[in-house]
Every structure is written in structure tokens, then in C-alpha cells.
Amino acid sequence: MKLTKLTAVLIALSLSAGAMAAKHDVNIKFSKGISKKQRKFMDRDLEVLEKLEFFRDADQETLKVMGLQKLNSKTATTWLEQRVAFVIEETDWKKIEKKISIEEKFFSFENQNVEPTIERPTSAPTGEGVVVMSNLGAALYYAGKSSRSLFSYPIKTGLFKKEKVKFSSPRAGLIMIGEGHFMDRFDHDQDNKDAKANSFGRLSTFFHEARHSDGAGKNLGFFHAVCPDGHDFQGYNACDRNLNGPYAVGAQMTKEFLKNCDDCDDVVKEKMKVSYLASVDRIIIETKKPGSSDSFDVTTLEFSLEMKEMLLAFQSGAEKEAAMKEITELKAKILAISESEGTIEVTASQYIDASPEGERID
Amino acid sequence: MLLQKAKGLTKKTKITYLIIIMAITIIAVAFLFKAKLDETNTSSARAPINTEEAHHHHDHEEENHDHTINAAAAPAKTNIIRIGSQGVESEVEKWTLPVFKSYVNDTFKTLPNLKDARGLKDEEVHQNPKLVMDAGLRLGSIKKQIKLNSEFEEEGMKFYDKCALKKDGLTPVRALCLANLVYMKNQKGEDFELEKYPEKVKDLAQKALELSF
Ligand SMILES: [Zn+2]
């Protein structure tokens, strides 16, 4: 009797595994901890990508940003596979810390002494949120590199199967997904949850996150830059100071999806357009900096700015908010004077080398 | 614990990690879970479905109550119009002019502004925030109706102009409005002055015009 029960359970298990089988061959592994519902959507998205015809030629800009010779379902999926190896469920940061192991101390990292550029937001309240997607691999690689240790993270990928990601490169490719990634409210097509357009939306986010697996030295992880004054999101860490970062990747992929979505209706297309423009708007084309100036006005303002920035650390709430506003205004004033004096320095953003440092190891 | 494992890390380094995590994480804030959807604010191609709802917010323009809007005139199921090579799937999807005007007015009032954007949590801003996507949805409904009814064009262009000029509006939304306006003016062969629109809106609208309309 017991044996019969066991057989039944085994059959049920094998059947359910069969029913869960993905209809795509994209080589990205999923943690067992991901809910069936989320897994179904992710498989569907990858299936859409793998079967997408890309019947319209890709923009030259897309090829340049992605570093591809041509864009088709094969090159797009390969691009993703190179940057994403594992997808795990939303996990509490404390739990993640607990599960991390040190594989090797004094590991030899490339560019060991080069720090990536990390801009600190000058604005923006932080708060509890629902995770959409996060490139944990890039963050944990950097954490390991900073402490000269090779970190690893265990992932249960099957009933009896456990794998280990070693963070020997930002290309380790560990992505965490959360409930936010699947929320109806972010869908391009709110009338049909299974619409291709909704896969396109999630895929664009996936491509954006995948770009964080790239870069070396000071460009490691393509970390975001602080949006400049006057930008809709001024002061937030939500822009890119290069032409081929995550926002450019997300924007160009949205554009390509839009070009290849003949069955998207006007409402969906308009939503995709605004999504494309909102990503393009995050790309900082040039950075203006006041050059050195002997002018009394500039020197006085700069002194005042320095003082206010120092005091920020001791302020909070409305007081801090007011101080930040004053700082923004001061910066704008200094920039305006520099511009009129002709001492302003303008640096155009560049396409940066996306090659990653290190390489994946098993 | 990870931070403890990585011995010798200063507090500054720990803060740096947090900033990195924030800078690569797309998070939607918890309030998304709350609240019933306000249909008029969030639904896709749905027109206001009764007179009260349509006129509730405005005490202006629509004095003429002959323009009674009812569920039949503005069907709730307006969300699957597909205009393809086969033409319009359903005539019933068309709105009446008063419904369109009312929707356009409501849309203008609900367009997100800089204050809304700059009040968002850091994590919400990594991805396109919901308020931008909602505006896209409304612009989509407006565009769909203009395509279905050429008599809405004038009203539609007025809206696009106001939207593109909205000083405290969000740049991508303003740019899409301007792109639609430029496209429609071009289609009609009408002259059009671009000087009054700010450079950043024009630059982004230029990008939008590379897309098919
Ligand atoms: Zn990012």
C-alpha cells in the first residue's frame, strides 16, 4: 500500500514537472523558490523573445548600444544568457547575507584597486518597496571584490538539485525578481495579461538589469548616475552618464519590441512609446561643470554651497528638504555664472567599454 | 552578516553597498498594493460611464446637458479596439464628442507633475514609475479615439498643445504630446511654430517621431 502511494506521488511529481516544462531553450536557470505563477510568466517572456521574428531591421543605435552585429531572437537571447545565469525569488537581504559563503580568501580580482564610479543621490526619500528586479550578481561581486574574497551563493534549482553561483565576475548573472515585476499595474496591455506587449515590458526590464552585469574598473556594473538639476528626477540615482548603460539598453529594446509588435493596439503602443521616452530621458547626454573661476561671486557661492552640503549630514525632514532645494539653486546659480563667464566645462557622455572584468566560473 | 564576513569594512563602505543595491534594483513601492483602482484614473480605454462622473470634476465648458452621457453612448467595454489592416473591429468603441472632451479634460487634470515625481521614493524611480505609465495609458485612449473619429482632431490637438506646454509636467509625457501634435499638423499640411516649446521637450519629441504613428 505504502509503495502504491509512493508510486502515485512519483507519477504526480513527474507529471507536474512535465506540465511545468518551459517552451523555450533559453539557458537561464530558475530557483525552485520562484512561485509557479511567476515562473510561468518568465517562461512565457523568454518564449516570446525566442520566437520573436524581429521582422524589421534593428536601428544602428540599438546595435551600437548592445554591441551586436545584428539583432534577432538568437542574438537577443544569447545577449541575455551571457549576463543572466540564475533567477531567484525575492529574498530578504538578511537571508541573502546568511547564505553567502566565502569560497576563497585573497582571491585575485581584476582591477582590484580600481573603484567603480558610485554617485550618491542628493535627493529622494527612501522607503519600503516591492522588488521588481535586482541584479544581485553585480552587487555581490563588488562586495566580494572589496573584501578580496570570492563569494558564492547556493540556489536550489530542482527537487534534489542545488547549484552554486560564484561571484568571480559581474557576469555571474544572479538576478532577483519580486512581485512588482508581475504587477498588472505595470502591464502595457491591461486587458490581456498574456499579451505579447506585457512580455515586452518585462523583457525590457530584464535587459536593463542584465546590463548591470557588464563593465570593468570604474565602469563596473554600470551603476546609475545622479540625474542633473532640471531633470524630472533631479537628485535621484536614476540616470546614466553614458550612452550605452542600462537605460539605453532598456530604451532601445523597448523601441525594437514596439517596431515588431504589429498586433499591439494604439493604447498599448502609446504606453510603450512613453516608456521608451522615459528611459531615453534618463540618458545624460552631457555633463556641465563650472570651471575654475576667480570671480568673487562664484567663490562666495561655492563657499556657501560647501557649507550647506556639510550640514546636510546633520539635518532631516523638512529642514533637509529645504536645504537640498537651496543647494540645487546654488549649483544652478554657479553654473549660470560660469556659463556667462565662459568658464563652464562641458563633457559629452560616451559609449563606454561594456566588457566585464573577470569571468564566470563553475 | 555578509558585511561582517567582509571584514574590515568601514561604515562608509557598507553605505556604498546599500547605494549600489538601490542603484540596480527596481522597486515598486508598497502602496501599489493598497487601494481599489480608480477606474477613471487608471483604466485603459475606458470612457467615463455616466454623466455624473463625467461632469463631476468640472463646472465649466459642458454646460449643455443635452450631451447626456450614458453607459450606452460610452460603453464600458471600450478596451479592445484594434485598428489594423482590416480596419476598426467595432464601431461601438467610438465615443461621442462630449465623452471625448470630458476624458481629455480629466486627463489634463490628472497628468503627473514634477511635484508628484519628486515626491517618489528613490526605489520607485529606478523603473518608469506608475504615474508615467498611467499617463501613457490615457494618451493611448485619446489617440485611439482620434483615429476612430476625425471630428475629434481639433479637440485632440488642443489637448496635445496644452499637454506639451504644461510647465510642471513630466518631460516624456510632454514630448509624446508634442510628437502627436507635430504628426497631426504635418498630416494636415498645416504650418506650425515650435519656438514656444522648451528644448528638452522638443529633443525628446524628435526621438518619438522616429517611431511609427
Ligand atoms: Zn538599473
Coordinates of C-alpha atoms and ligand atoms in Angstrom, one line a residue:
Chain A
M1 CA 0.0 0.0 0.0
K2 CA 2.8 2.3 1.0
L3 CA 4.6 1.5 -2.2
T4 CA 1.5 2.3 -4.3
K5 CA 1.2 5.7 -2.6
L6 CA 4.8 6.4 -3.2
T7 CA 4.4 5.4 -6.9
A8 CA 1.4 7.7 -7.2
V9 CA 3.4 10.6 -5.6
L10 CA 6.3 10.0 -8.0
I11 CA 3.9 9.9 -11.0
A12 CA 2.2 13.1 -9.9
L13 CA 5.6 14.7 -9.4
S14 CA 6.8 13.6 -12.9
L15 CA 3.6 14.8 -14.4
S16 CA 3.7 18.2 -12.8
A17 CA 7.3 18.6 -13.8
G18 CA 6.2 17.8 -17.3
A19 CA 3.4 20.3 -17.2
M20 CA 5.9 22.9 -15.9
A21 CA 8.4 22.2 -18.8
A22 CA 9.3 25.5 -20.4
K23 CA 8.6 26.0 -24.1
H24 CA 11.9 27.7 -24.7
D25 CA 15.5 26.8 -24.8
V26 CA 16.9 29.9 -23.2
N27 CA 19.7 28.8 -20.9
I28 CA 18.7 30.7 -17.7
K29 CA 18.2 28.7 -14.5
F30 CA 15.4 29.4 -12.1
S31 CA 15.3 28.8 -8.4
K32 CA 12.7 26.4 -7.1
G33 CA 11.6 29.1 -4.7
I34 CA 10.1 31.1 -7.5
S35 CA 6.3 30.8 -7.4
K36 CA 4.7 28.8 -10.2
K37 CA 2.8 31.9 -11.4
Q38 CA 5.9 34.0 -11.7
R39 CA 7.8 31.2 -13.3
K40 CA 5.1 30.8 -15.9
F41 CA 5.3 34.5 -16.8
M42 CA 9.1 34.4 -17.0
D43 CA 9.0 31.3 -19.2
R44 CA 6.4 32.9 -21.4
D45 CA 8.5 36.0 -21.7
L46 CA 11.6 34.0 -22.8
E47 CA 9.4 32.0 -25.2
V48 CA 8.2 35.3 -26.7
L49 CA 11.7 36.5 -27.1
E50 CA 13.0 33.3 -28.6
K51 CA 10.1 33.2 -31.1
L52 CA 10.1 36.8 -32.0
E53 CA 10.7 37.4 -35.6
F54 CA 12.3 40.9 -35.5
F55 CA 11.0 41.4 -39.0
R56 CA 12.1 45.0 -39.1
D57 CA 15.8 45.9 -39.2
A58 CA 17.2 47.0 -35.9
D59 CA 18.3 50.6 -35.5
Q60 CA 22.0 51.2 -35.8
E61 CA 21.8 52.7 -32.4
T62 CA 20.4 49.5 -30.9
L63 CA 23.3 47.5 -32.4
K64 CA 25.8 50.0 -31.1
V65 CA 24.3 50.1 -27.6
M66 CA 24.0 46.4 -27.3
G67 CA 27.4 45.7 -29.0
L68 CA 25.7 43.4 -31.6
Q69 CA 26.3 42.9 -35.3
K70 CA 22.6 42.1 -35.8
L71 CA 19.5 41.8 -33.7
N72 CA 17.4 38.7 -34.0
S73 CA 15.9 36.2 -31.5
K74 CA 19.1 34.3 -31.3
T75 CA 21.4 37.2 -30.7
A76 CA 19.0 38.7 -28.2
T77 CA 18.6 35.5 -26.2
T78 CA 22.4 34.9 -26.2
W79 CA 23.0 38.5 -25.0
L80 CA 20.7 37.8 -22.1
E81 CA 22.2 34.4 -21.4
Q82 CA 25.7 35.9 -21.2
R83 CA 24.5 38.3 -18.5
V84 CA 21.9 36.3 -16.6
A85 CA 22.6 32.8 -15.4
F86 CA 20.2 32.4 -12.5
V87 CA 16.9 34.0 -11.4
I88 CA 15.9 33.7 -7.8
E89 CA 12.8 34.7 -5.8
E90 CA 12.6 37.8 -3.7
T91 CA 14.7 37.2 -0.6
D92 CA 15.2 39.3 2.4
W93 CA 18.7 40.9 2.5
K94 CA 19.5 39.4 5.8
K95 CA 18.7 35.9 4.5
I96 CA 20.9 36.6 1.5
E97 CA 23.8 37.6 3.8
K98 CA 23.4 34.4 5.8
K99 CA 23.5 32.2 2.7
I100 CA 26.6 33.7 1.3
S101 CA 29.8 31.7 1.7
I102 CA 33.4 32.7 1.2
E103 CA 34.9 30.3 -1.4
E104 CA 38.3 31.7 -1.4
K105 CA 40.1 34.4 0.6
F106 CA 42.6 36.7 -1.1
F107 CA 41.0 35.9 -4.5
S108 CA 42.7 37.6 -7.3
F109 CA 40.3 40.1 -8.9
E110 CA 40.9 42.1 -12.0
N111 CA 41.2 45.8 -11.4
Q112 CA 41.5 45.1 -7.7
N113 CA 42.4 48.6 -6.8
V114 CA 40.0 50.4 -9.2
E115 CA 36.8 51.6 -7.5
P116 CA 33.7 51.9 -9.6
T117 CA 32.1 55.3 -10.0
I118 CA 29.3 55.5 -7.5
E119 CA 27.3 58.7 -7.4
R120 CA 25.4 59.5 -4.2
P121 CA 21.9 60.7 -4.6
T122 CA 21.3 64.2 -3.3
S123 CA 17.6 63.9 -3.2
A124 CA 14.9 61.3 -2.8
P125 CA 13.3 59.8 0.2
T126 CA 13.9 56.1 0.7
G127 CA 11.2 53.7 1.7
E128 CA 9.8 50.2 1.9
G129 CA 9.1 48.9 -1.6
V130 CA 8.1 45.9 -3.6
V131 CA 11.0 44.5 -5.5
V132 CA 10.6 44.4 -9.3
M133 CA 14.0 43.1 -10.3
S134 CA 17.6 43.4 -9.0
N135 CA 21.0 42.4 -10.3
L136 CA 22.3 40.8 -7.1
G137 CA 25.3 39.3 -9.0
A138 CA 26.9 42.7 -9.7
A139 CA 26.4 43.9 -6.2
L140 CA 27.7 40.7 -4.6
Y141 CA 30.7 40.6 -7.0
Y142 CA 31.6 44.1 -5.9
A143 CA 31.1 43.3 -2.2
G144 CA 33.4 40.3 -2.6
K145 CA 36.0 42.2 -4.6
S146 CA 36.0 45.0 -2.0
S147 CA 36.8 42.4 0.7
R148 CA 39.2 40.5 -1.6
S149 CA 37.1 37.4 -1.1
L150 CA 35.3 35.2 -3.7
F151 CA 31.7 34.9 -2.5
S152 CA 29.3 32.2 -3.5
Y153 CA 25.5 31.7 -3.2
P154 CA 23.6 28.4 -3.2
I155 CA 20.5 28.1 -5.3
K156 CA 18.0 25.2 -5.3
T157 CA 17.2 24.6 -8.9
G158 CA 15.4 21.3 -8.6
L159 CA 13.8 19.0 -6.2
F160 CA 17.1 17.4 -5.3
K161 CA 19.4 19.8 -7.1
K162 CA 21.4 22.6 -5.6
E163 CA 23.8 24.8 -7.6
K164 CA 26.2 27.4 -6.5
V165 CA 26.9 30.8 -8.1
K166 CA 30.5 32.1 -7.6
F167 CA 30.9 35.8 -7.9
S168 CA 34.1 35.9 -9.9
S169 CA 32.8 38.5 -12.4
P170 CA 29.8 40.9 -12.6
R171 CA 28.7 38.4 -15.3
A172 CA 27.9 35.9 -12.5
G173 CA 24.4 36.8 -13.5
L174 CA 22.3 36.4 -10.4
I175 CA 19.0 38.2 -10.8
M176 CA 16.4 38.5 -8.1
I177 CA 12.7 39.0 -9.1
G178 CA 9.9 40.2 -7.0
E179 CA 6.2 40.6 -7.1
G180 CA 6.5 44.1 -8.6
H181 CA 7.8 42.6 -11.9
F182 CA 4.4 40.9 -12.5
M183 CA 2.0 43.6 -11.2
D184 CA -0.9 44.2 -13.5
R185 CA -0.5 47.9 -13.0
F186 CA 2.8 48.0 -14.9
D187 CA 1.4 46.0 -17.9
H188 CA 1.4 47.6 -21.3
D189 CA -1.8 45.8 -22.1
Q190 CA -4.1 45.8 -19.1
D191 CA -6.9 43.9 -20.9
N192 CA -4.9 40.8 -21.7
K193 CA -2.4 39.6 -19.1
D194 CA -0.9 37.2 -21.6
A195 CA -0.4 39.8 -24.3
K196 CA 3.0 39.9 -26.0
A197 CA 3.2 43.5 -25.1
N198 CA 3.3 42.6 -21.4
S199 CA 6.1 40.2 -22.1
F200 CA 7.9 43.0 -23.9
G201 CA 7.6 45.3 -20.9
R202 CA 9.0 42.7 -18.6
L203 CA 11.7 41.8 -21.1
S204 CA 12.9 45.4 -21.4
T205 CA 13.3 45.5 -17.6
F206 CA 15.2 42.2 -17.8
F207 CA 17.6 43.6 -20.5
H208 CA 18.1 46.8 -18.4
E209 CA 19.1 44.6 -15.3
A210 CA 21.3 42.4 -17.5
R211 CA 23.4 45.4 -18.5
H212 CA 24.4 45.8 -14.8
S213 CA 26.3 42.5 -15.3
D214 CA 28.8 44.4 -17.5
G215 CA 31.6 46.8 -17.2
A216 CA 35.1 46.8 -15.6
G217 CA 37.1 49.0 -13.4
K218 CA 35.4 52.4 -12.8
N219 CA 32.6 51.3 -15.1
L220 CA 31.9 48.1 -13.2
G221 CA 28.2 47.2 -13.0
F222 CA 27.1 50.3 -15.0
F223 CA 25.9 51.8 -11.7
H224 CA 23.5 54.6 -12.2
A225 CA 24.3 58.3 -12.0
V226 CA 22.5 61.1 -10.2
C227 CA 20.1 62.9 -12.5
P228 CA 21.1 66.5 -13.1
D229 CA 19.4 69.6 -11.9
G230 CA 16.4 70.5 -14.0
H231 CA 15.7 66.8 -14.8
D232 CA 12.3 65.4 -13.8
F233 CA 14.2 63.2 -11.3
Q234 CA 16.9 65.6 -10.3
G235 CA 19.0 64.4 -7.4
Y236 CA 17.8 60.8 -7.8
N237 CA 20.2 58.0 -8.6
A238 CA 18.2 57.2 -11.7
C239 CA 20.1 58.3 -14.8
D240 CA 23.1 57.0 -16.8
R241 CA 26.2 59.2 -17.5
N242 CA 27.0 57.2 -20.7
L243 CA 25.2 56.3 -23.9
N244 CA 25.1 52.5 -23.6
G245 CA 24.1 51.9 -20.0
P246 CA 21.0 50.1 -18.6
Y247 CA 18.6 52.8 -19.5
A248 CA 19.8 53.0 -23.1
V249 CA 19.6 49.2 -23.3
G250 CA 16.0 49.2 -21.9
A251 CA 15.0 52.1 -24.2
Q252 CA 16.4 50.5 -27.4
M253 CA 14.9 47.1 -26.7
T254 CA 11.5 48.8 -26.0
K255 CA 11.9 50.5 -29.3
E256 CA 12.7 47.3 -31.1
F257 CA 9.8 45.5 -29.5
L258 CA 7.5 48.4 -30.5
K259 CA 8.7 48.2 -34.1
N260 CA 8.0 44.5 -34.1
C261 CA 4.6 44.5 -32.4
D262 CA 2.1 44.6 -35.3
D263 CA -0.7 43.3 -33.1
C264 CA -0.3 45.9 -30.4
D265 CA -3.2 48.4 -30.5
D266 CA -2.8 52.1 -30.2
V267 CA -3.3 52.3 -26.5
V268 CA -0.5 49.7 -25.9
K269 CA 1.8 51.4 -28.4
E270 CA 1.3 54.8 -26.8
K271 CA 2.2 53.3 -23.5
M272 CA 5.3 51.6 -24.9
K273 CA 6.2 54.9 -26.5
V274 CA 6.1 56.8 -23.2
S275 CA 8.0 54.0 -21.6
Y276 CA 10.7 54.3 -24.3
L277 CA 10.9 58.1 -24.0
A278 CA 11.0 57.9 -20.2
S279 CA 14.1 55.6 -20.5
V280 CA 15.7 57.8 -23.2
D281 CA 15.2 60.8 -20.9
R282 CA 17.4 59.1 -18.3
I283 CA 20.5 59.2 -20.5
I284 CA 22.6 62.2 -19.6
I285 CA 24.0 63.5 -22.9
E286 CA 26.4 66.0 -21.5
T287 CA 27.7 67.0 -18.1
K288 CA 28.2 70.6 -17.3
K289 CA 30.6 71.6 -14.6
P290 CA 31.7 75.1 -13.5
G291 CA 35.3 75.5 -14.4
S292 CA 37.8 77.2 -12.1
S293 CA 36.9 80.8 -11.6
D294 CA 38.5 83.7 -9.8
S295 CA 35.2 85.6 -9.8
F296 CA 34.2 86.8 -6.3
D297 CA 30.6 85.8 -6.9
V298 CA 31.5 82.2 -7.8
T299 CA 33.9 81.9 -4.9
T300 CA 31.3 83.2 -2.4
L301 CA 28.6 80.9 -3.8
E302 CA 30.9 77.9 -3.8
F303 CA 31.8 78.5 -0.2
S304 CA 28.2 78.8 0.8
L305 CA 27.4 75.6 -1.2
E306 CA 30.2 73.7 0.6
M307 CA 28.9 74.7 4.0
K308 CA 25.3 73.7 3.2
E309 CA 26.5 70.3 1.8
M310 CA 28.4 69.7 5.0
L311 CA 25.4 70.5 7.2
L312 CA 23.2 68.1 5.3
A313 CA 24.5 65.1 7.2
F314 CA 23.0 66.6 10.4
Q315 CA 19.7 67.6 9.0
S316 CA 16.5 65.6 8.4
G317 CA 12.9 66.0 7.4
A318 CA 11.6 69.4 6.2
E319 CA 14.8 71.1 7.2
K320 CA 16.9 68.8 5.0
E321 CA 14.4 69.2 2.1
A322 CA 14.7 72.9 2.3
A323 CA 18.5 72.7 2.4
M324 CA 18.6 70.4 -0.6
K325 CA 16.4 72.9 -2.5
E326 CA 18.8 75.7 -1.6
I327 CA 21.8 73.5 -2.7
T328 CA 20.2 72.9 -6.1
E329 CA 19.5 76.6 -6.5
L330 CA 23.1 77.5 -5.6
K331 CA 24.5 75.0 -8.0
A332 CA 22.3 76.4 -10.8
K333 CA 23.5 79.9 -10.0
I334 CA 27.2 78.9 -10.1
L335 CA 26.6 77.1 -13.3
A336 CA 24.8 80.1 -14.8
I337 CA 27.6 82.5 -13.8
S338 CA 30.3 80.1 -15.2
E339 CA 28.3 79.9 -18.4
S340 CA 28.2 83.6 -18.7
E341 CA 31.9 83.9 -17.9
G342 CA 32.7 81.2 -20.4
T343 CA 34.5 79.1 -17.9
I344 CA 32.0 76.2 -17.9
E345 CA 33.3 72.7 -18.7
V346 CA 31.0 70.5 -20.8
T347 CA 31.8 66.8 -21.1
A348 CA 29.9 64.8 -23.6
S349 CA 28.8 61.3 -22.5
Q350 CA 30.4 58.4 -24.3
Y351 CA 29.7 54.8 -25.3
I352 CA 31.8 53.0 -22.8
D353 CA 33.5 49.7 -23.0
A354 CA 31.0 47.2 -21.7
S355 CA 33.4 44.2 -21.4
P356 CA 33.2 42.7 -18.0
E357 CA 36.1 42.1 -15.7
G358 CA 36.8 38.5 -14.6
E359 CA 34.8 35.6 -16.0
R360 CA 32.2 33.1 -14.8
I361 CA 33.5 30.1 -13.1
D362 CA 31.6 26.9 -12.2
Chain B
M1 CA 26.4 39.0 8.2
L2 CA 27.8 39.4 4.7
L3 CA 29.1 42.7 5.8
Q4 CA 30.6 41.1 8.8
K5 CA 32.1 38.4 6.7
A6 CA 33.7 41.0 4.6
K7 CA 35.9 42.0 7.5
G8 CA 37.4 45.4 7.8
L9 CA 34.7 47.2 6.0
T10 CA 34.1 50.7 7.1
K11 CA 30.6 52.1 7.7
K12 CA 31.1 54.2 4.6
T13 CA 31.7 51.0 2.5
K14 CA 28.5 49.5 3.9
I15 CA 26.6 52.6 2.9
T16 CA 28.2 52.3 -0.5
Y17 CA 26.8 48.7 -0.9
L18 CA 23.4 49.9 0.0
I19 CA 23.6 52.7 -2.6
I20 CA 24.6 50.1 -5.2
I21 CA 21.8 47.8 -4.3
M22 CA 19.4 50.7 -4.6
A23 CA 21.0 51.8 -7.8
I24 CA 20.5 48.5 -9.5
T25 CA 17.2 47.5 -8.0
I26 CA 13.9 48.2 -9.5
I27 CA 11.3 48.5 -6.8
A28 CA 7.7 49.5 -6.7
V29 CA 6.6 51.0 -3.5
A30 CA 4.2 49.1 -1.3
F31 CA 1.3 51.5 -1.8
L32 CA 0.7 49.7 -5.0
F33 CA -0.9 47.0 -3.0
K34 CA -3.4 49.4 -1.4
A35 CA -6.5 50.8 -2.8
K36 CA -9.2 49.9 -5.2
L37 CA -8.4 51.2 -8.6
D38 CA -9.9 54.5 -9.5
E39 CA -11.4 53.4 -12.8
T40 CA -11.3 56.8 -14.4
N41 CA -7.7 57.3 -13.4
T42 CA -6.3 54.0 -14.4
S43 CA -8.4 52.0 -16.8
S44 CA -7.3 51.7 -20.3
A45 CA -9.6 52.9 -22.9
R46 CA -12.5 53.4 -20.6
A47 CA -14.5 56.5 -21.0
P48 CA -16.4 57.9 -18.0
I49 CA -19.6 55.9 -17.9
N50 CA -22.1 58.3 -16.5
T51 CA -23.0 61.9 -16.6
E52 CA -22.2 62.5 -13.0
E53 CA -18.8 61.0 -13.3
A54 CA -18.0 62.8 -16.5
H55 CA -19.1 66.2 -15.2
H56 CA -18.4 65.9 -11.6
H57 CA -15.0 67.4 -11.7
H58 CA -15.7 70.3 -14.0
D59 CA -18.1 73.1 -13.7
H60 CA -17.0 74.7 -17.0
E61 CA -17.3 74.0 -20.7
E62 CA -20.0 71.4 -20.7
E63 CA -23.0 73.5 -19.7
N64 CA -25.2 71.8 -22.3
H65 CA -26.8 68.9 -20.6
D66 CA -28.2 67.6 -23.9
H67 CA -24.8 66.0 -24.1
T68 CA -26.1 63.4 -21.7
I69 CA -23.6 60.7 -21.4
N70 CA -24.8 57.3 -20.6
A71 CA -23.4 53.8 -20.5
A72 CA -24.7 53.0 -23.9
A73 CA -23.1 56.1 -25.5
A74 CA -19.9 55.4 -23.8
P75 CA -19.7 51.7 -23.4
A76 CA -17.5 50.5 -20.6
K77 CA -16.1 47.8 -22.8
T78 CA -14.1 50.1 -24.9
N79 CA -10.8 48.4 -24.4
I80 CA -10.3 46.2 -27.4
I81 CA -10.4 48.4 -30.4
R82 CA -7.8 47.2 -32.8
I83 CA -7.2 49.2 -35.9
G84 CA -5.3 47.0 -38.2
S85 CA -5.3 46.3 -41.9
Q86 CA -8.8 45.0 -41.5
G87 CA -9.9 48.4 -40.2
V88 CA -11.8 49.1 -37.0
E89 CA -13.1 46.0 -35.3
S90 CA -16.0 47.6 -33.6
E91 CA -17.9 50.8 -34.3
V92 CA -19.3 50.6 -30.8
E93 CA -15.9 51.5 -29.4
K94 CA -16.3 55.1 -30.7
W95 CA -17.0 57.7 -28.1
T96 CA -19.2 60.8 -28.6
L97 CA -17.6 64.2 -28.7
P98 CA -18.8 65.2 -25.2
V99 CA -17.3 62.0 -23.8
F100 CA -14.1 62.6 -25.6
K101 CA -13.9 66.2 -24.3
S102 CA -14.6 65.1 -20.8
Y103 CA -12.0 62.4 -20.9
V104 CA -9.4 64.8 -22.4
N105 CA -10.2 67.4 -19.6
D106 CA -9.9 64.8 -17.0
T107 CA -6.6 63.6 -18.5
F108 CA -5.1 67.0 -18.5
K109 CA -6.0 67.4 -14.8
T110 CA -4.5 64.0 -13.9
L111 CA -1.3 64.3 -15.9
P112 CA 1.6 63.7 -13.5
N113 CA 3.6 66.7 -12.4
L114 CA 7.1 67.3 -11.2
K115 CA 6.0 67.6 -7.6
D116 CA 4.5 64.1 -7.8
A117 CA 7.6 62.8 -9.5
R118 CA 10.0 64.3 -7.0
G119 CA 8.0 63.0 -4.1
L120 CA 8.5 59.4 -5.1
K121 CA 10.7 57.1 -3.1
D122 CA 14.2 56.5 -4.5
E123 CA 13.4 52.9 -5.4
E124 CA 10.3 53.7 -7.3
V125 CA 12.2 55.9 -9.7
H126 CA 14.6 53.3 -11.0
Q127 CA 12.0 51.9 -13.3
N128 CA 9.4 54.0 -15.1
P129 CA 7.1 55.0 -12.3
K130 CA 3.5 54.0 -12.5
L131 CA 2.4 57.6 -12.8
V132 CA 4.2 57.9 -16.1
M133 CA 2.7 54.6 -17.4
D134 CA -0.8 55.7 -16.4
A135 CA -0.4 58.9 -18.4
G136 CA 0.7 56.8 -21.3
L137 CA -2.5 54.8 -21.0
R138 CA -4.6 57.9 -21.1
L139 CA -2.7 59.3 -24.1
G140 CA -3.3 55.9 -25.8
S141 CA -7.0 56.1 -25.3
I142 CA -7.1 59.7 -26.6
K143 CA -5.0 58.7 -29.7
K144 CA -7.3 55.7 -30.4
Q145 CA -10.4 57.8 -30.3
I146 CA -8.8 60.5 -32.6
K147 CA -8.0 57.8 -35.1
L148 CA -11.6 56.5 -34.9
N149 CA -13.2 59.9 -35.1
S150 CA -11.7 62.6 -37.3
E151 CA -14.1 65.1 -35.7
F152 CA -12.1 64.8 -32.5
E153 CA -8.9 66.0 -34.2
E154 CA -9.3 69.7 -33.3
E155 CA -10.1 68.9 -29.7
G156 CA -7.2 66.4 -29.6
M157 CA -4.7 68.9 -31.0
K158 CA -5.8 71.5 -28.4
F159 CA -5.1 68.9 -25.7
Y160 CA -1.7 67.9 -27.1
D161 CA -0.7 71.5 -27.2
K162 CA -1.7 72.2 -23.6
C163 CA 0.0 69.0 -22.5
A164 CA 3.2 69.8 -24.3
L165 CA 3.3 73.2 -22.7
K166 CA 2.5 72.1 -19.2
K167 CA 5.4 73.6 -17.4
D168 CA 5.2 71.3 -14.4
G169 CA 4.5 68.3 -16.5
L170 CA 6.9 65.3 -16.9
T171 CA 9.2 65.6 -19.9
P172 CA 8.4 62.2 -21.6
V173 CA 4.7 62.8 -21.4
R174 CA 5.1 66.4 -22.8
A175 CA 7.3 65.1 -25.5
L176 CA 4.8 62.4 -26.6
C177 CA 2.1 65.0 -26.7
L178 CA 4.2 67.3 -28.8
A179 CA 5.1 64.4 -31.1
N180 CA 1.5 63.6 -31.7
L181 CA 0.7 67.3 -32.3
V182 CA 3.6 67.6 -34.8
Y183 CA 2.5 64.5 -36.6
M184 CA -1.1 65.6 -36.9
K185 CA -0.1 69.1 -38.1
N186 CA 2.1 67.5 -40.7
Q187 CA -0.6 65.2 -41.8
K188 CA -2.9 68.2 -42.3
G189 CA -0.2 70.2 -44.0
E190 CA -0.6 73.0 -41.5
D191 CA 2.2 75.3 -40.6
F192 CA 3.4 75.0 -37.1
E193 CA 5.7 77.1 -34.8
L194 CA 7.8 75.1 -32.4
E195 CA 9.5 78.0 -30.7
K196 CA 7.2 78.1 -27.7
Y197 CA 8.2 74.6 -26.6
P198 CA 11.2 74.0 -24.4
E199 CA 14.3 72.4 -26.0
K200 CA 14.3 69.3 -23.8
V201 CA 10.7 68.6 -24.8
K202 CA 11.5 69.1 -28.5
D203 CA 14.6 66.9 -28.3
L204 CA 12.7 64.0 -26.8
A205 CA 9.7 64.6 -29.2
Q206 CA 12.2 64.2 -32.0
K207 CA 13.0 60.8 -30.7
A208 CA 9.3 59.9 -30.5
L209 CA 8.8 61.0 -34.1
E210 CA 11.3 58.3 -35.2
L211 CA 8.6 55.8 -34.1
S212 CA 5.7 54.9 -36.2
F213 CA 2.5 56.8 -35.7
Ligands
ZN1 ZN 19.4 49.8 -13.2

